[in-house]
Coordinates of C-alpha atoms in Angstrom, one line a residue:
Chain V
M29 CA -0.1 0.0 -0.2
N30 CA 1.5 3.3 -1.1
T31 CA 0.3 6.4 1.0
S32 CA 3.0 8.8 -0.2
V33 CA 2.5 11.9 -2.3
S34 CA 4.8 14.4 -4.1
I35 CA 5.4 18.1 -3.8
G36 CA 8.2 19.1 -6.3
S37 CA 11.2 16.7 -5.3
L38 CA 9.9 16.3 -1.8
T39 CA 7.8 13.0 -0.9
L40 CA 5.7 13.1 1.9
R41 CA 5.0 9.9 3.5
N42 CA 1.4 10.3 3.4
P43 CA -0.9 13.1 2.6
V44 CA -1.9 14.1 6.1
T45 CA -0.3 16.9 7.4
V46 CA -0.6 19.6 10.2
A47 CA -1.4 23.4 9.6
S48 CA 0.9 26.2 10.4
G49 CA -0.2 28.0 13.4
T50 CA -2.2 25.1 15.1
A51 CA 1.0 23.0 15.7
G52 CA 3.5 25.0 17.4
Y53 CA 6.9 23.6 16.8
G54 CA 6.0 20.0 17.3
E55 CA 6.6 19.8 20.8
E56 CA 3.2 19.8 22.4
L57 CA 1.9 17.7 19.3
S58 CA 4.5 14.9 20.2
G59 CA 2.9 14.4 23.4
Y60 CA -0.1 13.2 21.6
C61 CA 1.3 11.4 18.6
D62 CA 4.5 10.3 16.8
I63 CA 4.9 13.3 14.6
A64 CA 7.3 11.5 12.4
R65 CA 4.2 9.6 11.4
L66 CA 2.6 12.8 9.9
G67 CA 2.9 13.7 6.3
A68 CA 4.6 16.9 7.6
I69 CA 4.5 19.4 10.2
F70 CA 4.0 23.0 9.1
T71 CA 5.7 25.0 12.1
K72 CA 4.3 28.5 13.3
G73 CA 4.7 31.5 11.1
L74 CA 8.5 32.8 11.4
S75 CA 10.0 36.3 11.4
I76 CA 13.7 37.1 11.7
E77 CA 13.1 38.7 15.2
P78 CA 11.0 37.3 17.8
R79 CA 7.2 38.6 17.5
P80 CA 5.0 39.0 20.8
G81 CA 1.8 38.9 18.7
N82 CA -1.4 40.7 19.2
R83 CA -2.6 42.2 22.6
G84 CA -6.1 41.8 23.5
P85 CA -8.4 38.9 23.0
R86 CA -7.0 36.3 20.7
I87 CA -9.5 33.7 20.2
L88 CA -13.4 33.5 20.1
E89 CA -15.8 30.6 19.2
T90 CA -18.2 31.1 16.5
P91 CA -20.8 28.5 15.2
S92 CA -19.0 25.5 14.1
G93 CA -15.7 27.7 13.9
M94 CA -13.4 30.2 15.5
L95 CA -12.0 33.6 15.0
N96 CA -8.6 34.2 16.0
S97 CA -6.1 37.3 16.1
I98 CA -2.9 35.9 17.1
G99 CA -0.6 38.2 15.1
L100 CA 2.2 35.6 14.2
E101 CA 3.5 35.5 17.7
N102 CA 6.8 33.3 17.4
V103 CA 10.2 32.8 18.8
G104 CA 12.1 34.3 15.9
I105 CA 14.7 32.6 13.3
G106 CA 17.6 32.4 15.7
K107 CA 15.6 30.5 18.5
F108 CA 13.8 28.2 15.8
L109 CA 17.1 27.0 14.7
S110 CA 19.0 26.7 18.1
Q111 CA 16.1 25.3 20.0
K112 CA 13.0 24.1 17.8
M113 CA 14.8 22.4 14.8
P114 CA 17.1 20.3 17.0
F115 CA 13.8 18.6 18.6
L116 CA 12.1 18.2 15.2
R117 CA 15.0 16.6 13.7
E118 CA 15.5 14.2 16.6
K119 CA 11.9 13.4 16.4
G120 CA 12.2 12.4 12.7
A121 CA 9.5 15.0 11.6
T122 CA 9.2 16.1 8.1
V123 CA 9.5 20.1 9.0
I124 CA 8.2 22.5 6.6
P125 CA 8.4 25.9 8.1
N126 CA 5.9 28.9 7.6
V127 CA 8.0 32.1 6.4
A128 CA 5.9 35.2 7.5
G129 CA 8.2 38.2 7.2
H130 CA 7.1 41.9 6.9
S131 CA 9.1 42.4 3.9
V132 CA 10.1 41.0 0.7
D133 CA 14.0 41.2 1.8
E134 CA 12.8 39.8 5.3
N135 CA 11.2 36.9 3.4
V136 CA 14.2 36.4 1.1
E137 CA 16.6 36.2 4.1
L138 CA 14.4 33.8 6.1
C139 CA 14.0 31.5 3.1
R140 CA 17.8 31.7 2.3
V141 CA 18.8 30.7 5.8
L142 CA 16.2 28.0 6.2
S143 CA 17.1 26.4 2.9
E144 CA 20.5 25.8 4.2
T145 CA 19.3 24.4 7.3
P146 CA 19.5 20.6 7.8
G147 CA 15.8 18.9 8.1
V148 CA 13.9 21.6 6.3
A149 CA 12.0 19.5 3.9
A150 CA 10.5 22.6 2.1
L151 CA 9.2 26.1 2.6
E152 CA 6.0 27.5 2.9
L153 CA 5.6 31.4 2.3
N154 CA 2.9 32.9 4.2
V155 CA 1.0 35.6 2.2
S156 CA -2.0 35.4 3.7
C157 CA -1.9 36.2 7.4
P158 CA -5.0 38.6 8.0
N159 CA -3.9 39.5 11.7
V160 CA -0.7 41.6 10.9
K161 CA -0.3 45.3 9.7
E162 CA 2.5 44.7 7.5
G163 CA 3.1 41.7 5.3
G164 CA 0.9 38.9 5.6
M165 CA -2.3 39.1 3.6
A166 CA -1.1 42.5 1.9
F167 CA 1.3 40.2 -0.2
G168 CA -1.4 38.1 -1.1
R169 CA -4.3 40.4 -2.3
S170 CA -2.5 41.8 -5.3
V171 CA -1.1 39.9 -8.1
P172 CA 1.8 42.1 -8.9
T173 CA 2.9 42.4 -5.2
F174 CA 2.6 38.7 -5.2
T175 CA 4.3 38.0 -8.1
A176 CA 7.3 40.2 -7.0
L177 CA 7.6 38.4 -3.6
V178 CA 7.5 34.8 -4.8
T179 CA 9.6 35.3 -7.8
A180 CA 12.3 37.0 -5.2
V181 CA 11.9 34.2 -2.7
R182 CA 12.1 31.5 -5.3
K183 CA 15.5 32.6 -6.4
V184 CA 17.0 32.0 -3.0
A185 CA 14.8 28.8 -1.8
T186 CA 16.7 25.7 -2.7
V187 CA 14.0 23.3 -1.2
P188 CA 10.4 23.0 -2.5
L189 CA 8.5 26.1 -2.2
I190 CA 4.9 26.1 -1.3
V191 CA 2.7 29.4 -1.3
K192 CA -0.2 29.8 1.4
L193 CA -2.7 31.4 -0.3
S194 CA -5.4 33.8 1.0
P195 CA -8.9 33.2 0.3
N196 CA -9.9 36.8 0.8
V197 CA -9.6 37.6 -2.8
T198 CA -12.0 37.5 -5.8
D199 CA -10.3 34.5 -7.6
V200 CA -7.9 32.4 -5.6
T201 CA -7.1 30.3 -8.5
E202 CA -5.5 33.5 -10.2
F203 CA -2.9 33.4 -7.4
A204 CA -2.3 29.8 -7.7
R205 CA -1.6 30.3 -11.2
A206 CA 0.9 33.1 -10.4
A207 CA 2.3 31.1 -8.0
K208 CA 3.2 28.5 -10.6
D209 CA 4.4 30.9 -13.1
C210 CA 6.8 32.1 -10.4
G211 CA 8.1 28.5 -10.0
A212 CA 6.4 27.6 -6.8
D213 CA 6.2 23.7 -6.2
A214 CA 2.7 24.0 -4.6
V215 CA 0.1 25.9 -2.9
S216 CA -1.6 25.8 0.6
A217 CA -5.2 26.7 0.3
V218 CA -6.6 28.2 2.1
N219 CA -5.5 30.5 5.0
T220 CA -8.5 31.9 7.4
F221 CA -11.3 34.2 6.0
L222 CA -11.5 37.5 7.2
G223 CA -14.3 37.8 9.9
M224 CA -15.4 40.0 12.9
K225 CA -17.2 40.3 16.1
I226 CA -19.1 43.1 17.6
D227 CA -19.2 43.2 21.5
I228 CA -22.8 44.7 21.5
R229 CA -22.3 45.6 25.0
K230 CA -19.5 47.8 24.6
G231 CA -20.5 48.5 21.2
K232 CA -17.3 47.9 19.5
P233 CA -15.0 45.3 17.9
H234 CA -14.2 42.1 20.1
F235 CA -10.8 42.2 18.7
L236 CA -8.3 45.1 18.9
N237 CA -7.3 44.4 15.3
K238 CA -11.2 45.0 14.5
V239 CA -11.0 41.8 12.1
A240 CA -9.8 38.2 12.7
G241 CA -9.3 35.1 10.8
L242 CA -12.3 32.7 10.3
S243 CA -11.3 28.8 10.5
G244 CA -12.9 25.4 11.3
P245 CA -15.7 23.2 10.0
A246 CA -17.7 26.5 9.2
I247 CA -15.7 27.4 6.3
R248 CA -15.0 23.7 4.9
P249 CA -17.5 23.9 2.0
I250 CA -16.1 27.1 0.8
A251 CA -12.5 25.9 1.3
L252 CA -13.6 22.7 -0.8
R253 CA -15.1 24.7 -3.7
I254 CA -12.0 26.9 -4.0
V255 CA -9.7 24.0 -3.8
Y256 CA -12.0 22.0 -6.6
E257 CA -12.0 24.9 -8.9
M258 CA -8.0 25.4 -8.4
C259 CA -7.3 21.9 -9.2
A260 CA -9.5 22.0 -12.2
R261 CA -7.8 25.1 -13.8
V262 CA -4.1 25.2 -12.6
D263 CA -1.6 22.2 -12.7
I264 CA 0.0 22.6 -9.4
P265 CA 0.1 20.5 -6.2
V266 CA -2.5 21.8 -3.7
I267 CA -2.2 21.2 0.1
A268 CA -5.7 21.7 1.3
I269 CA -6.8 23.6 4.5
G270 CA -10.1 24.5 5.7
G271 CA -11.9 22.6 8.8
I272 CA -10.6 19.4 7.9
G273 CA -10.7 16.9 11.1
S274 CA -12.1 13.5 9.9
I275 CA -11.1 10.9 7.6
E276 CA -14.3 11.6 5.6
D277 CA -13.0 15.3 5.3
V278 CA -9.7 14.4 4.4
L279 CA -11.2 12.1 1.3
E280 CA -13.4 14.6 0.3
F281 CA -10.5 17.2 -0.5
L282 CA -8.2 14.3 -2.0
M283 CA -11.3 13.5 -4.3
A284 CA -11.4 17.3 -4.9
G285 CA -7.9 17.1 -6.4
A286 CA -5.7 18.1 -3.4
C287 CA -2.7 16.2 -3.1
A288 CA -2.2 16.7 0.5
V289 CA -4.3 18.3 3.3
S290 CA -3.5 20.0 6.2
I291 CA -5.7 19.7 9.8
G292 CA -5.5 22.9 11.6
T293 CA -8.2 24.2 14.0
M294 CA -9.5 20.5 14.4
T295 CA -5.7 19.7 16.0
L296 CA -6.8 22.4 18.5
V297 CA -10.2 20.7 19.2
D298 CA -8.4 17.2 19.5
P299 CA -4.6 17.1 19.1
R300 CA -5.1 13.3 18.2
A301 CA -7.1 14.3 15.1
P302 CA -4.1 14.2 12.9
I303 CA -2.8 10.8 13.6
S304 CA -6.3 9.5 13.7
C305 CA -6.8 10.4 10.1
V306 CA -3.3 8.9 9.2
E307 CA -4.7 5.8 10.7
R308 CA -8.1 5.9 9.2
L309 CA -6.8 6.8 5.8
E310 CA -4.7 3.4 5.9
D311 CA -7.8 1.6 6.8
Y312 CA -10.0 3.1 4.1
M313 CA -7.5 2.3 1.8
H314 CA -7.3 -1.1 3.0
T315 CA -11.0 -2.0 3.2
T316 CA -11.7 -0.4 -0.3
G317 CA -8.6 -2.2 -2.0
V318 CA -6.9 1.2 -3.1
S319 CA -3.2 0.3 -3.2
D320 CA -2.0 3.8 -4.0
V321 CA -3.4 7.0 -2.5
R322 CA -2.9 8.6 -5.8
E323 CA -5.8 6.6 -7.0
I324 CA -8.1 8.8 -4.8
I325 CA -6.6 11.9 -5.9
G326 CA -8.9 14.1 -8.2
R327 CA -11.3 11.3 -8.4
A328 CA -14.4 13.7 -8.0
Q329 CA -12.6 15.9 -11.0
T330 CA -13.4 13.2 -13.4
A331 CA -16.6 12.2 -12.2
Chain I
M9 CA -13.7 8.4 27.5
A10 CA -14.8 9.1 31.1
Q11 CA -18.1 7.8 32.7
L12 CA -20.2 9.9 34.7
I13 CA -20.9 8.1 38.0
A14 CA -23.7 10.1 38.9
D15 CA -26.3 12.6 37.5
P16 CA -25.0 16.3 37.5
R17 CA -25.9 17.8 41.0
E18 CA -26.9 21.3 41.3
V19 CA -24.5 22.2 44.1
A20 CA -25.3 26.2 43.9
R21 CA -27.7 28.2 41.7
G22 CA -26.4 27.9 38.2
H23 CA -23.4 25.4 39.5
H24 CA -23.2 21.7 38.8
E25 CA -20.9 18.9 40.3
L26 CA -19.8 16.4 37.7
A27 CA -18.2 13.1 39.0
F28 CA -16.9 10.8 36.6
A29 CA -14.6 7.6 36.5
W30 CA -11.0 8.6 35.7
D31 CA -8.2 6.0 34.9
G32 CA -5.8 8.6 33.2
A33 CA -2.9 10.3 34.8
A34 CA -3.6 11.3 38.5
P35 CA -4.2 15.3 38.4
L36 CA -2.2 17.7 40.7
P37 CA -3.9 20.3 42.5
G38 CA -4.6 23.3 40.0
Q39 CA -4.4 21.1 36.9
F40 CA -7.3 21.4 34.6
I41 CA -9.2 18.8 32.0
S42 CA -10.7 19.9 28.8
I43 CA -13.8 18.7 27.9
K44 CA -15.7 18.5 24.4
V45 CA -19.1 19.1 25.2
N46 CA -20.7 16.9 22.4
E47 CA -19.5 14.9 19.2
G48 CA -20.6 17.7 16.9
S49 CA -18.8 20.9 15.6
D50 CA -20.9 23.1 17.5
P51 CA -19.8 24.3 20.1
L52 CA -16.5 23.7 18.7
I53 CA -13.7 24.0 21.2
R54 CA -13.2 22.4 24.4
R55 CA -14.3 23.7 27.8
P56 CA -11.4 23.8 30.5
F57 CA -12.2 23.0 34.1
S58 CA -10.2 22.8 37.2
V59 CA -10.3 19.9 39.1
Y60 CA -12.3 20.0 42.1
D61 CA -11.1 16.8 43.4
F62 CA -9.4 13.5 42.7
R63 CA -9.6 10.5 44.9
E64 CA -10.2 6.7 44.4
G65 CA -10.6 7.1 40.8
V66 CA -13.1 9.5 40.8
L67 CA -12.7 13.0 39.3
R68 CA -15.0 15.9 40.2
I69 CA -15.6 19.3 38.7
V70 CA -17.8 22.1 39.1
V71 CA -19.4 23.5 36.1
K72 CA -21.1 27.1 36.2
S73 CA -23.5 27.6 33.5
V74 CA -22.2 30.5 31.5
G75 CA -23.2 29.6 28.0
R76 CA -24.4 26.8 25.6
G77 CA -21.6 24.5 26.2
T78 CA -21.7 24.3 30.0
R79 CA -25.4 24.4 29.9
E80 CA -25.3 21.2 27.9
L81 CA -22.7 19.4 30.2
S82 CA -25.2 20.2 33.0
R83 CA -27.5 18.1 31.0
Y84 CA -25.8 14.8 30.9
A85 CA -26.7 12.0 32.9
K86 CA -25.2 9.1 34.9
G87 CA -23.5 6.7 32.7
D88 CA -22.9 9.1 29.7
A89 CA -19.2 9.2 28.5
L90 CA -17.3 12.5 28.3
D91 CA -14.5 13.4 25.7
V92 CA -11.9 14.6 28.3
L93 CA -8.4 15.5 27.9
G94 CA -6.1 16.0 30.5
P95 CA -4.8 16.4 33.3
L96 CA -3.2 19.7 31.6
G97 CA -1.0 22.6 32.7
R98 CA 0.9 23.3 35.7
G99 CA -0.7 23.3 39.2
F100 CA -0.2 25.0 42.4
S101 CA 3.0 24.5 44.7
V102 CA 2.0 22.2 47.4
R103 CA 3.9 23.3 50.5
E104 CA 5.0 21.1 53.2
G105 CA 4.3 22.6 56.5
G106 CA 3.8 26.2 57.3
S107 CA 0.6 28.1 56.8
V108 CA -1.4 28.8 53.3
L109 CA -3.7 31.2 52.6
L110 CA -6.2 30.3 49.8
V111 CA -8.4 32.9 48.2
G112 CA -11.2 32.0 45.7
G113 CA -13.7 33.8 43.8
G114 CA -17.0 32.3 42.2
V115 CA -16.3 29.2 40.3
G116 CA -12.6 29.9 40.9
N117 CA -13.0 28.4 44.5
A118 CA -13.3 24.9 42.8
P119 CA -9.5 24.2 42.8
L120 CA -8.8 25.4 46.2
Y121 CA -10.7 22.3 47.7
F122 CA -8.2 19.8 46.1
L123 CA -5.5 22.0 47.0
A124 CA -6.5 22.4 50.7
R125 CA -6.8 18.5 51.0
A126 CA -3.2 18.2 49.6
L127 CA -1.8 20.9 51.8
V128 CA -3.5 19.5 54.8
A129 CA -2.0 15.9 54.1
K130 CA 1.4 17.3 54.1
G131 CA 0.8 19.2 57.5
T132 CA 0.3 22.8 56.3
A133 CA -2.3 24.9 58.0
V134 CA -5.0 25.8 55.6
T135 CA -7.0 29.0 56.0
C136 CA -9.7 29.5 52.9
V137 CA -11.3 32.9 51.9
Y138 CA -14.2 31.8 49.9
G139 CA -15.8 34.5 47.9
S140 CA -19.0 34.5 46.2
R141 CA -21.7 37.1 44.7
D142 CA -24.2 35.8 47.1
A143 CA -25.5 32.9 49.2
G144 CA -27.1 31.1 46.4
Q145 CA -24.1 30.8 44.6
V146 CA -22.0 29.2 47.6
Y147 CA -21.4 25.6 46.7
L148 CA -19.7 22.7 48.8
S149 CA -18.7 25.1 51.5
H150 CA -19.3 22.3 54.0
E151 CA -16.7 20.2 52.1
F152 CA -14.1 23.2 52.6
L153 CA -15.2 23.6 56.2
E154 CA -14.1 19.7 56.9
V155 CA -10.8 20.3 55.4
C156 CA -9.7 23.8 56.1
D157 CA -8.3 24.9 59.5
R158 CA -10.3 28.1 59.3
L159 CA -12.9 29.1 56.6
V160 CA -14.2 32.7 55.9
I161 CA -17.2 33.1 53.6
T162 CA -17.6 36.3 52.1
T163 CA -20.3 37.6 49.8
D164 CA -20.9 40.8 47.8
D165 CA -24.3 41.4 49.2
G166 CA -23.4 40.1 52.8
S167 CA -26.3 37.2 52.2
A168 CA -23.7 34.6 53.5
G169 CA -20.7 35.1 55.7
Q170 CA -19.3 38.5 55.7
Q171 CA -20.1 41.3 53.3
G172 CA -17.5 42.5 51.0
T173 CA -15.3 41.3 48.5
V174 CA -12.2 38.7 49.3
A175 CA -10.0 41.6 48.4
D176 CA -11.7 43.9 51.2
L177 CA -11.2 41.2 53.5
L178 CA -7.8 40.0 52.9
P179 CA -6.0 42.9 54.8
G180 CA -7.8 41.9 58.0
V181 CA -7.0 38.1 57.3
L182 CA -3.4 38.8 56.8
D183 CA -3.4 41.0 60.0
G184 CA -4.6 38.2 61.9
G185 CA -1.9 35.6 61.0
A186 CA 1.2 34.9 59.4
F187 CA 1.2 33.3 55.9
D188 CA 4.1 31.6 54.1
M189 CA 2.2 31.8 50.7
I190 CA -1.1 32.7 49.2
C191 CA -2.8 30.8 46.4
T192 CA -5.6 32.5 44.6
C193 CA -8.2 31.5 41.7
G194 CA -10.9 33.6 40.7
P195 CA -11.9 36.7 38.3
A196 CA -8.6 38.4 36.8
L197 CA -9.5 41.7 38.6
M198 CA -9.8 40.1 41.9
M199 CA -6.5 38.1 41.5
K200 CA -5.0 41.5 40.4
A201 CA -6.0 42.7 43.7
V202 CA -4.8 39.7 45.8
T203 CA -1.5 39.9 44.1
E204 CA -1.0 43.5 44.8
I205 CA -1.8 42.7 48.6
A206 CA 0.3 40.0 48.6
V207 CA 3.6 41.7 47.2
S208 CA 3.0 44.6 49.5
R209 CA 3.5 42.3 52.4
K210 CA 6.1 40.3 50.6
V211 CA 4.2 37.2 50.9
P212 CA 4.7 34.7 47.6
V213 CA 1.3 34.7 45.7
E214 CA 0.5 32.1 43.1
V215 CA -2.5 32.7 40.7
S216 CA -4.7 30.4 38.5
L217 CA -5.7 32.2 35.4
E218 CA -9.0 31.6 33.8
N219 CA -8.3 33.1 30.4
Y220 CA -10.1 32.2 27.4
F221 CA -8.7 28.9 26.0
G222 CA -8.6 27.7 22.3
C223 CA -6.9 24.6 22.6
G224 CA -5.8 24.0 26.2
V225 CA -2.5 22.3 25.2
G226 CA -0.2 24.9 23.8
L227 CA -0.7 24.8 20.2
C228 CA -3.1 27.9 19.4
Y229 CA -1.3 30.9 21.6
G230 CA -4.7 31.9 21.9
C231 CA -4.4 32.3 25.8
T232 CA -1.0 34.3 26.0
V233 CA -0.4 36.6 28.9
D234 CA 1.9 39.2 29.0
T235 CA 4.8 38.8 32.1
V236 CA 7.9 40.5 33.1
N237 CA 9.4 37.4 31.6
G238 CA 7.7 37.7 28.3
N239 CA 4.7 36.0 27.0
R240 CA 3.5 32.9 28.5
R241 CA 0.6 30.6 27.4
A242 CA -1.7 30.2 30.3
C243 CA -2.6 26.7 29.3
V244 CA 0.7 25.0 29.2
D245 CA 3.2 27.8 31.3
G246 CA 0.2 28.0 33.8
P247 CA -2.7 28.0 34.6
V248 CA -0.9 28.4 37.9
M249 CA 1.8 31.3 37.8
D250 CA 3.6 33.4 40.0
G251 CA 0.9 36.3 40.6
S252 CA 3.8 38.9 40.7
V253 CA 5.6 38.3 37.4
I254 CA 2.2 38.9 35.5
R255 CA 1.4 42.3 33.8
W256 CA -2.0 42.6 34.9
D257 CA -3.0 45.4 32.8
S258 CA -2.7 43.1 29.8
L259 CA -5.3 41.1 31.1
D260 CA -8.2 43.9 31.1

C-alpha cells in the first residue's frame, strides 16, 4: 500500500499534515502522537526577530468555527534554529517552516537561511495572514505584489517552495496560477477568511485589530469549492486547508484534487485528530482495496 | 472516555458538580481538564475545568452554566461518557508545613478544595477565604469546612458570611495570622487585587488564570499572557503562575 505523495522533489510519507499556527513547533503535539508519522508539520509562522503577537482577545468561538487574532507570535529565526529544529530533527518529523516576514527582504533572508538548514524539507511562504499590519495578507491580495515576492523568494529557496494563499480575494485560483508561473512547487489553500465580532455590550469590535481570521468546519465547504476549482484549472499540487478533521473530510479534499491536506483548527479541538486521520486513511485504503493514495486524488474531478 | 458515575448535581444556583470515573494520569491540585461537550462541531472548542477533587478513581469538577457548552454539560446523565483531555497545565506548589492562605472567587473556588486537601495531607495549615456573589452561589462550603483549619465566607451582598469582596477582607485576614504563601483563583480583577496585597506584604502568591482557552494544550497561542519574563501561555506555562510576574493590565 502506497500512501506517499509528492510536492516537487519532496515526498511526503502520507498526505495528512498539520497546518501552520496550530501545531506550534511540534513539541506539544509530540505528547499526543509520533510526529514522524505525519505527512509533514508546518511550523508556526516565522520572522527574523521574535514577535509578541497581538494584544487583547486572541480567540473566539463562532458557530462551528473560531476567529483568531494571534498576530504571528513566534520565537524568531535564531531560537527556531537553535532550539526548535534540533527537537524536530530528533523526532524525525518532516518539517516545513512557515515564513512570515514583514517585507520582501525579510522573507528572502528567512528562505535563504532555512534552505540551508538541515532537516528543512520545504518552505511555506505565508502571504495570507490577516492579523498583522505589515506583510501577511498584504502580499497575497494583489497579483503584482504577490508575483514580486514569490519570484524573489524562489531565487533563494533551494528546497520545494509552497505558497499559502489567502481566500480573501475575488479569485484564489488566479494566485495559484501566478504562484506556478513564478516557479512555486505547490500552494496551500486556504488560510483563514476575514471575519469579525462586535461586542454589543461595549458597542465596539471584540478584537483590538477589529478583524480576525475565521477557521474550522464553518469554512470547509467554501475551502472545498476553492480547492476543487483550483485543481481543475491550474496544474500545481494543492495542499488543502479548511476545517478538515476527520477521515471523511480528508477523502473529500483528496477527491477534489488536493495532493495533501492540512489539519488546523481541528487539531486544536483534538490533538489526536491528525494521527487518527493517518490511521483511518490506511484503514480506508485497506478496506476499499486502494493500493495507492494517488488513485483517490482528483477522483471527483473526472466524475 | 470518562463515564459519569452520577447525574450532574446542582450544588449552587447555576453550578453543577460532575463526577466521573477517571483512569488517566492522576491530576495535581491546580491542573485542569478539557472537555468536548458534544460530538458535533458546535460548540467547537473544548471547555477547560479545574479539578475540584480527585480520589479513588473519581474526578469531580464544578461547572458554572455560563453559555451553551456549559449548559449542555449540566444536562448529561449518569453513565454518559465524556470526551476528556487531561490533566493539563501546571498546578499549585503544594507546600509542606507552615501556613497557606487560599483565596477564591466564584467558580474559581473549585481548585482550592483539591489544593486544601493536598496541603493538609502534608501537615500545612490552611485558611481559606471563599468569595461569592451571594449565598445562592456558594457551593460545597461544608466540604471546605471539613478540610480547612479556618474558612471565611464572604459575599458581595452579605447574604452569607461577611459582606464584601475577598480583596476587602484580605488585609484583615493577613493581619490576623502569618502566612507563608497565598494561592488564589478567580476573576482576573480579583486576582490582580490579591496579588497587589500579597506583594505589598511580601508574601509569595500563586494565581490560577482563567483565560479564554483555544486548545488548552499549548498549540494555538490564544491564551498568552504578558509577564515580566515575556509572553507565557496560560494553558501550558500555567494556569498557575507566580502572580507577581504577570502584567495584569494586559488581561483587562
